[in-house]
mmCIF file of C-alpha atoms and ligand atoms in Angstrom:
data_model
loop_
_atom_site.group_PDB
_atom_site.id
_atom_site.type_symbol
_atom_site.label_atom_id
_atom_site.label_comp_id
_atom_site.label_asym_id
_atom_site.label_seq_id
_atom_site.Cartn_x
_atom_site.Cartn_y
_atom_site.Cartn_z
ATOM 1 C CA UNK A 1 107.128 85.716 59.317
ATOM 2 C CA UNK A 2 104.202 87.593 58.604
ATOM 3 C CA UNK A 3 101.603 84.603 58.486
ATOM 4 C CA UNK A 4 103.606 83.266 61.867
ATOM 5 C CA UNK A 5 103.087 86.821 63.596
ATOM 6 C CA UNK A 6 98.723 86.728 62.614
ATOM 7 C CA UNK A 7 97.967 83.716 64.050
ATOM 8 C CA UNK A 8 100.102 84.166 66.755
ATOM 9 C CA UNK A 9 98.134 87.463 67.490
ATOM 10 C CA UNK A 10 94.806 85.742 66.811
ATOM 11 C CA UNK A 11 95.325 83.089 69.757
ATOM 12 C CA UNK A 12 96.390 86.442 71.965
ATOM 13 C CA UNK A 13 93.543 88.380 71.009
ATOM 14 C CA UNK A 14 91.636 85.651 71.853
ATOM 15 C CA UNK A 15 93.663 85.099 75.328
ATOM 16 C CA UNK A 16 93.033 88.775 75.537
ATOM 17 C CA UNK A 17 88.790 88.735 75.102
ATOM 18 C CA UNK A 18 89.104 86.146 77.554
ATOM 19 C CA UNK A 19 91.774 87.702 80.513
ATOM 20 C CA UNK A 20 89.517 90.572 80.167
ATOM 21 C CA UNK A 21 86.377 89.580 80.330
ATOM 22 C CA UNK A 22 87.250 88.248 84.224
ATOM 23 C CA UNK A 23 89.441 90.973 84.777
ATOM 24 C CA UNK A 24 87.621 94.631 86.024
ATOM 25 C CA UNK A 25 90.290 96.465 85.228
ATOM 26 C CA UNK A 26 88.547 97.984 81.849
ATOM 27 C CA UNK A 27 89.455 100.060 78.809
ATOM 28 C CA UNK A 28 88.647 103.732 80.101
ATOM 29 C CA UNK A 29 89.465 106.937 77.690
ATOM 30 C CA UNK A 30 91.325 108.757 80.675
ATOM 31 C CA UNK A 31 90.961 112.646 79.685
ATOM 32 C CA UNK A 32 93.800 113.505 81.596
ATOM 33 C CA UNK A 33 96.086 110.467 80.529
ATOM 34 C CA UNK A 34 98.607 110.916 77.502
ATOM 35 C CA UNK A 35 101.643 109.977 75.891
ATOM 36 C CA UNK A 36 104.952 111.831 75.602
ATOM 37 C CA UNK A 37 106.001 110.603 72.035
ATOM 38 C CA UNK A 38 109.558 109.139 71.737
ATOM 39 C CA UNK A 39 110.111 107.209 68.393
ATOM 40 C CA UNK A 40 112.607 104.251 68.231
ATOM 41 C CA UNK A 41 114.144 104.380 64.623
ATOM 42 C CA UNK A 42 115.171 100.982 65.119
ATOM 43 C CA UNK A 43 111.400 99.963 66.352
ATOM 44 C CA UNK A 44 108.614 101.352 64.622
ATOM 45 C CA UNK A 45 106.566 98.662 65.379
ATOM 46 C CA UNK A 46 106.547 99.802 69.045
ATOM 47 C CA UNK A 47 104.389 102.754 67.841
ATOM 48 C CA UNK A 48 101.423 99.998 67.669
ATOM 49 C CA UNK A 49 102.032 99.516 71.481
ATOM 50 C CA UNK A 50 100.553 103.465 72.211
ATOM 51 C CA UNK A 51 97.209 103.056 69.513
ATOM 52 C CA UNK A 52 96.051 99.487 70.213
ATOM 53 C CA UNK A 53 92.292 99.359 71.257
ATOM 54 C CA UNK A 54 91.046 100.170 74.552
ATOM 55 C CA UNK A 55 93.974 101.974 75.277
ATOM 56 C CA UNK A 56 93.085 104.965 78.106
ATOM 57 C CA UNK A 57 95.163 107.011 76.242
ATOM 58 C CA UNK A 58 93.655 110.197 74.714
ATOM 59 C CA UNK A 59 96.917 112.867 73.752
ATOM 60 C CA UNK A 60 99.948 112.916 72.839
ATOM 61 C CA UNK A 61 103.345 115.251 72.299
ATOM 62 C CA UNK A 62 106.422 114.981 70.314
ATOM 63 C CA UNK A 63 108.140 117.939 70.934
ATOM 64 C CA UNK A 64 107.872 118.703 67.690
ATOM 65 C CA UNK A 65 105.236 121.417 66.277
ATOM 66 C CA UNK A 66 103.645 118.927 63.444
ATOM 67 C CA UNK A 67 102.232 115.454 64.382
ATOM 68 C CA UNK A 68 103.292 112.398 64.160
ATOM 69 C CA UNK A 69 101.995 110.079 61.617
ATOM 70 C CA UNK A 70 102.141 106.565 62.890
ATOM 71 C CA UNK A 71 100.237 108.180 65.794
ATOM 72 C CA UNK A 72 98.029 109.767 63.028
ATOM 73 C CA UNK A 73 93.922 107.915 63.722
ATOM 74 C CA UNK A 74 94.244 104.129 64.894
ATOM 75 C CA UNK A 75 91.678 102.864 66.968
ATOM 76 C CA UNK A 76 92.778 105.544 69.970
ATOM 77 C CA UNK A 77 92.596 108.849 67.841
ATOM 78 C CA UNK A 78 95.163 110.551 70.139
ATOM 79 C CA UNK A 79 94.811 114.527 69.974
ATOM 80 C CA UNK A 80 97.797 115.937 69.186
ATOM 81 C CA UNK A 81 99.181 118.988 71.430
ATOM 82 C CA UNK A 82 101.626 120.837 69.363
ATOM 83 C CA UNK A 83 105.339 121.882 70.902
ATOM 84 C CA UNK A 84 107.276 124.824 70.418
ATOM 85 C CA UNK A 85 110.444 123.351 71.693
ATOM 86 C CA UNK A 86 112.836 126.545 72.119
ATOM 87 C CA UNK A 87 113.869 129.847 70.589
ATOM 88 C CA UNK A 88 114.647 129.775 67.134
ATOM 89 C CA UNK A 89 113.240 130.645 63.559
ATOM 90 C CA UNK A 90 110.208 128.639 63.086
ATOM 91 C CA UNK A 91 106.968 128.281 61.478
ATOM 92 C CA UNK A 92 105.244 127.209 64.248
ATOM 93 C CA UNK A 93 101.550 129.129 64.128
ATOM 94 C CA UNK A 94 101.534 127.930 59.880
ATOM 95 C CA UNK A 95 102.237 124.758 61.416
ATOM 96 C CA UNK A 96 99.063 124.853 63.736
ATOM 97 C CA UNK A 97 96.902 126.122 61.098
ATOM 98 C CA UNK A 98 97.828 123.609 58.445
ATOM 99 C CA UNK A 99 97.295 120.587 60.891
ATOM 100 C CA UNK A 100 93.594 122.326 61.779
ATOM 101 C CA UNK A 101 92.987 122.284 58.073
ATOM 102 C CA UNK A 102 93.792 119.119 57.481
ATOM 103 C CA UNK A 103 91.093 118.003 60.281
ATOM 104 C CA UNK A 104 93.820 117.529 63.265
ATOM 105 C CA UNK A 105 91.568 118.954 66.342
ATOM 106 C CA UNK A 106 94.119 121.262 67.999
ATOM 107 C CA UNK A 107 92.691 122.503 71.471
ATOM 108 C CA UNK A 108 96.059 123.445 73.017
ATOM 109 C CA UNK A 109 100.010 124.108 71.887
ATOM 110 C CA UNK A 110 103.165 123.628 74.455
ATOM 111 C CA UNK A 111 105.639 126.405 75.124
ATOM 112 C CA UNK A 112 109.416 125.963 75.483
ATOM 113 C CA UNK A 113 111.027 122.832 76.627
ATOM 114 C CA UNK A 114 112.835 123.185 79.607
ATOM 115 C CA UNK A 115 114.502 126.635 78.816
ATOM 116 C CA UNK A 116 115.965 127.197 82.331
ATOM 117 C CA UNK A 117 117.683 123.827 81.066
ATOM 118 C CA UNK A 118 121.472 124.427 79.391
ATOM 119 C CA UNK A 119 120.848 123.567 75.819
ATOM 120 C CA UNK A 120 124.548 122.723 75.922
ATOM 121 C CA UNK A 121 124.230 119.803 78.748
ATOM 122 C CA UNK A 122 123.216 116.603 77.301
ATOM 123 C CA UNK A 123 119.928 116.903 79.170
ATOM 124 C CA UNK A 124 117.168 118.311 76.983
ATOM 125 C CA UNK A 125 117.040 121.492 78.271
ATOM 126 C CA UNK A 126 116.332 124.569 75.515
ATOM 127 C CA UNK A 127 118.451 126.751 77.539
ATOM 128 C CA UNK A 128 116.551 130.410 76.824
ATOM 129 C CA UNK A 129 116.549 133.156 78.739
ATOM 130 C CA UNK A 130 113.343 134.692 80.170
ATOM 131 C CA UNK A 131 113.718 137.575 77.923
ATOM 132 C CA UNK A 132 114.391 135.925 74.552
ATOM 133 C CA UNK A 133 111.780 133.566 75.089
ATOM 134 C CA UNK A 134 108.954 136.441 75.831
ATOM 135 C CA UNK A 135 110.083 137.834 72.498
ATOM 136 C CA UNK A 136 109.959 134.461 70.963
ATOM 137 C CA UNK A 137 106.686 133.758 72.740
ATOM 138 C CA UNK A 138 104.801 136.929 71.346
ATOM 139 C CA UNK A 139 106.099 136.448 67.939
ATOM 140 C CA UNK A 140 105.260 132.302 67.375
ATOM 141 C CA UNK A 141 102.958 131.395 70.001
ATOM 142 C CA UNK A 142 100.782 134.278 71.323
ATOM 143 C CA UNK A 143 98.636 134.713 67.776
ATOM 144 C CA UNK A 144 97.115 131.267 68.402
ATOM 145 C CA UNK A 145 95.625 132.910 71.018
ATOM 146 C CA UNK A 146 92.870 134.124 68.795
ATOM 147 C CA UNK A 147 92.439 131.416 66.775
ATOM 148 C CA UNK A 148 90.508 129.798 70.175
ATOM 149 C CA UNK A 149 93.882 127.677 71.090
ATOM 150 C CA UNK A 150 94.996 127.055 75.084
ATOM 151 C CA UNK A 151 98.532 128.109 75.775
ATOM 152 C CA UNK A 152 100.861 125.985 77.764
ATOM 153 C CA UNK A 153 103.616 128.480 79.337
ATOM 154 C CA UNK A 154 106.895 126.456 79.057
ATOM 155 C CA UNK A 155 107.756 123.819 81.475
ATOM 156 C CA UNK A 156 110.512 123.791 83.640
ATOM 157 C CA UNK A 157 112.371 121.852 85.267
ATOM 158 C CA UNK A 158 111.519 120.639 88.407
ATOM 159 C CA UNK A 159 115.138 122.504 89.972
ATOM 160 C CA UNK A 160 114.454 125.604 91.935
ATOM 161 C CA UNK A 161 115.593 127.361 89.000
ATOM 162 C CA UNK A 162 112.647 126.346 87.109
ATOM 163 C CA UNK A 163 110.507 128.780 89.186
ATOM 164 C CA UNK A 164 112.491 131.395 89.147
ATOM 165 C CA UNK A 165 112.717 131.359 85.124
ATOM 166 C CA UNK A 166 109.075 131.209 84.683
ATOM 167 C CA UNK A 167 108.425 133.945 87.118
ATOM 168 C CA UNK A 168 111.133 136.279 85.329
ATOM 169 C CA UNK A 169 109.300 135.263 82.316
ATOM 170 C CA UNK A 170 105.665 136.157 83.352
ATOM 171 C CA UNK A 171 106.946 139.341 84.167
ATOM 172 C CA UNK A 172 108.897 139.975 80.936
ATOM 173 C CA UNK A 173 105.999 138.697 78.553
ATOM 174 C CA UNK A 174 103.512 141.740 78.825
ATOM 175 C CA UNK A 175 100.578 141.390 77.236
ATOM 176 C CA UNK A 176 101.326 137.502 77.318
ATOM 177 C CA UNK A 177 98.118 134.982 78.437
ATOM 178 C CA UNK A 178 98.590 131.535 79.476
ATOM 179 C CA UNK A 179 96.157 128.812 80.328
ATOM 180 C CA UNK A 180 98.177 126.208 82.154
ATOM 181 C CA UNK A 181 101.681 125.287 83.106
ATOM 182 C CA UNK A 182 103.405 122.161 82.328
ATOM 183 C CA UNK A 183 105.948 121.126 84.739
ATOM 184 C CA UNK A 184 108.561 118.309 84.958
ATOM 185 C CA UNK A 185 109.079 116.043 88.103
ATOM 186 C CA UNK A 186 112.231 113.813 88.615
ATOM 187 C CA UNK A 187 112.373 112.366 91.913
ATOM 188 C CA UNK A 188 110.168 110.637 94.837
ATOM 189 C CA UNK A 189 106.478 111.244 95.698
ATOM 190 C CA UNK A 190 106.898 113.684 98.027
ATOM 191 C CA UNK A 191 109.120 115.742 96.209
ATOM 192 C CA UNK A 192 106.295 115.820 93.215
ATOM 193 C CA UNK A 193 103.944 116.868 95.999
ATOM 194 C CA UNK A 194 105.678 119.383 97.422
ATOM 195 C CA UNK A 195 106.770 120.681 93.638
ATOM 196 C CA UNK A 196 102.931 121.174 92.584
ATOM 197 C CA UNK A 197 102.658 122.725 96.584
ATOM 198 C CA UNK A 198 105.348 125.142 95.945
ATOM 199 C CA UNK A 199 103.968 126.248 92.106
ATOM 200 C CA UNK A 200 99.841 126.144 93.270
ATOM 201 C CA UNK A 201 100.950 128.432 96.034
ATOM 202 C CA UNK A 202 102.689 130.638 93.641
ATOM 203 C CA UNK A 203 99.917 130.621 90.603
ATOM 204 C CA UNK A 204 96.683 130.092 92.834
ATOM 205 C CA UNK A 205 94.724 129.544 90.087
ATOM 206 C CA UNK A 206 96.164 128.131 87.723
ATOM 207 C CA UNK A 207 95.702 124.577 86.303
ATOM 208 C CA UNK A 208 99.113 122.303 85.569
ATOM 209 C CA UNK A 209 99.907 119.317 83.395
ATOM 210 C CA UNK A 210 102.900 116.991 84.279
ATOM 211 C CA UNK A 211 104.388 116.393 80.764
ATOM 212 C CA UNK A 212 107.394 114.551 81.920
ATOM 213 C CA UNK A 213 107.660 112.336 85.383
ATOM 214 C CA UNK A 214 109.677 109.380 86.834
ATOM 215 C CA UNK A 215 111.246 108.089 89.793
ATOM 216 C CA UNK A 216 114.522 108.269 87.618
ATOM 217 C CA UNK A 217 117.451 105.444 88.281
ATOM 218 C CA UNK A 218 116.158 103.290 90.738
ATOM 219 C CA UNK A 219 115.741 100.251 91.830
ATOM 220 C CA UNK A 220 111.876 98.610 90.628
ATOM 221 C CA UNK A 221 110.371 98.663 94.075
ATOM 222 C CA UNK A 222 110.499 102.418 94.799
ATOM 223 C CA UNK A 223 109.998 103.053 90.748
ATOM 224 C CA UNK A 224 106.931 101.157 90.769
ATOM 225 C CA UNK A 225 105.709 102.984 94.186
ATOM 226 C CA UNK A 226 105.816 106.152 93.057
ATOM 227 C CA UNK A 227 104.237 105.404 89.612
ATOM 228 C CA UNK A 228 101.154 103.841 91.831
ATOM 229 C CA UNK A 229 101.094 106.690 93.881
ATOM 230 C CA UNK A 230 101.325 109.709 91.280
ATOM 231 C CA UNK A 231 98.818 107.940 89.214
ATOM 232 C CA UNK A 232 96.553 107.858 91.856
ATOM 233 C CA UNK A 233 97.499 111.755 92.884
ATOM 234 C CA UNK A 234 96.906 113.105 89.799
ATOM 235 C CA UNK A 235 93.957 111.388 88.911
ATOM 236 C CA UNK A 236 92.559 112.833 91.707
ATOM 237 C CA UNK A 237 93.454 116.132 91.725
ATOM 238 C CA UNK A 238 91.595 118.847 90.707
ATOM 239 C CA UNK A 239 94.156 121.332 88.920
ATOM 240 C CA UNK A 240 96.631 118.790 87.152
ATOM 241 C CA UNK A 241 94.576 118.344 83.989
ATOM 242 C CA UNK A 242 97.101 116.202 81.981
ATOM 243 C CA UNK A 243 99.789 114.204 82.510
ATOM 244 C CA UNK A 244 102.415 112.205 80.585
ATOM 245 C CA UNK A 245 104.615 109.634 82.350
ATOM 246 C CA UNK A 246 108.323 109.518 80.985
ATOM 247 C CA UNK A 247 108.705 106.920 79.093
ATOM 248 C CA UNK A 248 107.463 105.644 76.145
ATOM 249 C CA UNK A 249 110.833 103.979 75.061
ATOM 250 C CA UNK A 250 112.804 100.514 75.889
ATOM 251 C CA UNK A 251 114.476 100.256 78.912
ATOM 252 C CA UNK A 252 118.028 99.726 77.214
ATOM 253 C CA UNK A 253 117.636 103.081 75.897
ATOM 254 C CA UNK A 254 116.301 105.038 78.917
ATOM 255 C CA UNK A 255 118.183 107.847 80.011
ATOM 256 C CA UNK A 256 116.463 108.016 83.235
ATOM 257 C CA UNK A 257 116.839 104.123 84.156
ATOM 258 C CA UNK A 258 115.758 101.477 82.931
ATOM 259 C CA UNK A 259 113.020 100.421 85.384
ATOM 260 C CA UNK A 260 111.522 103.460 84.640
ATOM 261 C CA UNK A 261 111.084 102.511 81.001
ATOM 262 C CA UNK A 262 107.825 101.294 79.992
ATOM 263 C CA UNK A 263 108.946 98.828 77.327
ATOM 264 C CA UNK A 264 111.044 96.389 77.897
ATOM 265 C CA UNK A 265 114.591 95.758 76.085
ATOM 266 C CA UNK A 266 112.626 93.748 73.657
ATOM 267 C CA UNK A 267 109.511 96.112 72.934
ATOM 268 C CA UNK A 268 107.246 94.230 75.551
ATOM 269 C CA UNK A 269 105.545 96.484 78.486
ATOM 270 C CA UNK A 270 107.029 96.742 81.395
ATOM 271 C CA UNK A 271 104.188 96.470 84.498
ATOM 272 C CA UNK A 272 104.663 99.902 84.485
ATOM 273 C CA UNK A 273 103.820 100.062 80.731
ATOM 274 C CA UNK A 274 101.281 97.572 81.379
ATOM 275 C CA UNK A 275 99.793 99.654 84.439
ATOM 276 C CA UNK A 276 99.901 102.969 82.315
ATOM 277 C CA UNK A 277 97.338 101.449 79.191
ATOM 278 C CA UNK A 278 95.256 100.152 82.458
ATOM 279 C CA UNK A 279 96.059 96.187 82.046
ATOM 280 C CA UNK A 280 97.203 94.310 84.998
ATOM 281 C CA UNK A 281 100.939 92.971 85.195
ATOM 282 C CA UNK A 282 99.472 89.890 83.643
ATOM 283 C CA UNK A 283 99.120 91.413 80.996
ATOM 284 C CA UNK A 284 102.805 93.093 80.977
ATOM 285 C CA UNK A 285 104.991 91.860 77.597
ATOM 286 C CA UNK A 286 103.410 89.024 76.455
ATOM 287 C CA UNK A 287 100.479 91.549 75.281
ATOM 288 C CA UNK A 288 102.641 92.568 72.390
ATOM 289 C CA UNK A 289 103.904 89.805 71.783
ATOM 290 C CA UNK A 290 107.265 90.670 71.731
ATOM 291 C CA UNK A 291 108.707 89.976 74.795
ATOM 292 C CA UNK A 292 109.228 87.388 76.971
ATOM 293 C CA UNK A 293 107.697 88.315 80.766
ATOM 294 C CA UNK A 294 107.670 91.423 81.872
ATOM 295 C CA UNK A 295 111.684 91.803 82.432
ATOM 296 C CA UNK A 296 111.375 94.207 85.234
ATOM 297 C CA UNK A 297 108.339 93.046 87.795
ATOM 298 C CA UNK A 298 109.202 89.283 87.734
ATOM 299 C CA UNK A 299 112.902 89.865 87.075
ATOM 300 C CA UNK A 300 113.836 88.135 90.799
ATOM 301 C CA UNK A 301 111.373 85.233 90.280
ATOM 302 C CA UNK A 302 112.844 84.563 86.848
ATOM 303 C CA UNK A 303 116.212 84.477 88.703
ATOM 304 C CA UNK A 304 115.272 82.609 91.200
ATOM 305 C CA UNK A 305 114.021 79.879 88.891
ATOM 306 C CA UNK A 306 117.052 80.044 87.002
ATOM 307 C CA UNK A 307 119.467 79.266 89.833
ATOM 308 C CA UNK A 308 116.867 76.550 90.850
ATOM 309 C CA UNK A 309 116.771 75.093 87.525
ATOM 310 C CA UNK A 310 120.604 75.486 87.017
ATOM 311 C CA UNK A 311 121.632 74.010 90.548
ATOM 312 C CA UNK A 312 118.866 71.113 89.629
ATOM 313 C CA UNK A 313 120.922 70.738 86.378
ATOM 314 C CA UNK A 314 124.287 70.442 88.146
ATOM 315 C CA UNK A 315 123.225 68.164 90.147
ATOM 316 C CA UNK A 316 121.932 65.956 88.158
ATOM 317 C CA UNK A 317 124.690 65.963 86.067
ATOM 318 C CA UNK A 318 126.589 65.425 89.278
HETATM 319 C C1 NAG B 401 113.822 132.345 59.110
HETATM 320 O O1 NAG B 401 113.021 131.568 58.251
HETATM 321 C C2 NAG B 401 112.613 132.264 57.089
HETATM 322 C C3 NAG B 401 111.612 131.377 56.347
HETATM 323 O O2 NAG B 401 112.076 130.064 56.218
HETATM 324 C C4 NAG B 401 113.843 132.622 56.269
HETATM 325 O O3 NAG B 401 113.449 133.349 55.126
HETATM 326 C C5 NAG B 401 114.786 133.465 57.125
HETATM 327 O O4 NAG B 401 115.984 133.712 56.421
HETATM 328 C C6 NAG B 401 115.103 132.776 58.424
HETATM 329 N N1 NAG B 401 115.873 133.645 59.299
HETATM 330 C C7 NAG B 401 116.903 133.240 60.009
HETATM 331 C C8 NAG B 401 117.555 134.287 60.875
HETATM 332 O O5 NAG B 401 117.333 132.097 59.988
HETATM 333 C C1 NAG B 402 91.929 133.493 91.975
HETATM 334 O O1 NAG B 402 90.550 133.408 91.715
HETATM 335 C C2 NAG B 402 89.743 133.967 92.715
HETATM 336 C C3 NAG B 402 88.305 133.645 92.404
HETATM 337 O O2 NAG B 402 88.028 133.762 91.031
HETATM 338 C C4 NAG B 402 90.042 135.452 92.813
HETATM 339 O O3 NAG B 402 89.249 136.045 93.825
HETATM 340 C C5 NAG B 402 91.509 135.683 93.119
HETATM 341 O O4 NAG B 402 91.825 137.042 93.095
HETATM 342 C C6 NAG B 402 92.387 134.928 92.122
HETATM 343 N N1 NAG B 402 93.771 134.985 92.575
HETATM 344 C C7 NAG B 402 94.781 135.282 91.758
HETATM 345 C C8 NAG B 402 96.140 135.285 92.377
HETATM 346 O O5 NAG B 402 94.641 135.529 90.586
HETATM 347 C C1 NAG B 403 101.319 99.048 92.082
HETATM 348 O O1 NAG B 403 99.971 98.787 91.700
HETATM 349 C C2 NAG B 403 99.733 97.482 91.195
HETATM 350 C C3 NAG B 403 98.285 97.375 90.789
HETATM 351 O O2 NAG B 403 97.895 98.442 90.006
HETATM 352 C C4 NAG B 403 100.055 96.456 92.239
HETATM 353 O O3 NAG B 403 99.896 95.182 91.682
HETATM 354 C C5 NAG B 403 101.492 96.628 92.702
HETATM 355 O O4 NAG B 403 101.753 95.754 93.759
HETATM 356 C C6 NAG B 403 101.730 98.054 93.162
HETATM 357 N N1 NAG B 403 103.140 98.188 93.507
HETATM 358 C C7 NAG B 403 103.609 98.994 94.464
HETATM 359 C C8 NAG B 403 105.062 98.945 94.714
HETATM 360 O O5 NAG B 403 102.881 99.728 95.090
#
């Protein structure tokens, strides 16, 4: 297996040198550009997918205060952004400081996941209320403050409540600072628009990061579309800083679709996988070599051919 797997990579690294040496679309670090961090027990090896070389990437987050290991160096170095994900006991600024010490370069932490979010819904919320989590917040995340760190206020949800929950929580956190806001955004391209409209106009000057976004559960033309078209937005814009696309998982475990996903059901990129690490949908799947094509993008056309090749079958039989 394992002599089988090297020199099949060898003839695709070669295949690789050579698709992009005629193709302009280059390996850029993108400072903005990151990875939301969802490990497949069953997969490991799809860890190698978000540190190959010349990957844009340059973060990541786990939720989870203490990094990840197989993310640990690799030819991409990805910075880790510590999360405290909700209200409870923790050791999260020991955390911080023993990852600093041993050489992790922590420039910023994450606040509460989603806390206007039931924790009791299935749906990832941390379910605090403004008032718990200011206590929380001066107790386990405000002393990083003074070691230098940026704080990331906790990200809502993209619901109405979301702004409501961080504005009762500005208020209740006296004595509070906080460098950015991370939001969330599922839905179309105008809706993210207008949801970075509606927060800018409400925090002037404050910078944001999108740490989770999708077109959730739809079909691939209009999940593809808005991928193209946030990429491009927040690229562009001055005040998102950093951005994460959700996700980093296979599409037959995606909770929000699966053309969102961007791995395939066999570990392959998607286009939109492909598109996110800056390759071109040529270069979707059979990069990894895991997958077949790129299940999603050319999913009609490999239909297509199918039904062509199976009626040509018939009727030859016939
Ligand atoms: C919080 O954690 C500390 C240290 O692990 C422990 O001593 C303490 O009992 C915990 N408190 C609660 C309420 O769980
Ligand atoms: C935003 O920054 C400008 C320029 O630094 C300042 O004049 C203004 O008061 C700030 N607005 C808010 C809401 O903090
Ligand atoms: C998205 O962008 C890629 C190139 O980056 C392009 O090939 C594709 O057609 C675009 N799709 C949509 C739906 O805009």
């Amino acid at each position: 297996m394992h002599i089988l797997d090297g020199s099949l990579l060898l003839t695709l690294a070669q295949l690789i040198a050579f698709v992009s040496a005629a193709n302009p679309i280059g390996p850029n670090p993108n400072a903005k550009r990151g990875l939301v961090y969802i490990p497949n027990k069953d997969h490991p090896e799809d860890d190698q997918t978000w540190i190959q070389p010349g990957s844009p990437l340059t973060w990541y987050y786990n939720y989870d205060t203490k990094p990840s290991v197989a993310l640990t160096g690799g030819a991409t170095n990805l910075q880790f952004v510590p999360m405290l994900w909700g209200d409870y006991n923790n050791t999260f600024v020991q955390d911080v400081k023993d990852a600093i010490a041993q050489g992790y370069k922590i420039e910023y932490v994450l606040g509460f996941n989603e806390p206007d979010n039931p924790s009791n819904g299935g749906s990832g919320g941390s379910g605090v209320s403004p008032q718990d989590a200011a206590a929380r917040w001066k107790e386990s995340i405000q002393p990083l403050a003074k070691l230098g760190i940026k704080l990331g206020a906790p990200s809502p949800t993209g619901a109405p409540t979301g702004l409501d929950w961080l504005q009762s929580f500005f208020d209740a956190c006296d004595g509070c600072t906080f460098d950015f806001i991370p939001l969330h955004w599922y839905g179309n391209f105008d809706g993210v628009a207008s949801h970075l409209g509606q927060y800018t106009a409400a925090f002037p000057n404050m910078t944001f990061w999108f740490t989770e976004f999708a077109f959730d559960h739809q079909d691939v033309e209009p999940t593809q579309e808005f991928f193209n078209l946030t990429m491009e937005y927040f690229d562009r814009l001055d005040n998102v800083d950093r951005y994460t696309y959700f996700g980093s998982f296979r599409s037959d475990v995606s909770n929000v679709g699966p053309n969102a996903a961007m791995l395939n059901e066999k570990g392959g990129l998607t286009y939109i996988g492909a598109w996110y690490l800056d390759k071109d949908e040529t270069q979707a799947a059979s990069i990894t070599g895991k997958g077949d094509a790129a299940t999603f993008g050319v999913s009609t056309s490999k239909l297509l051919f199918m039904t062509t090749t199976v009626a040509a079958v018939i009727s030859w039989i016939l």
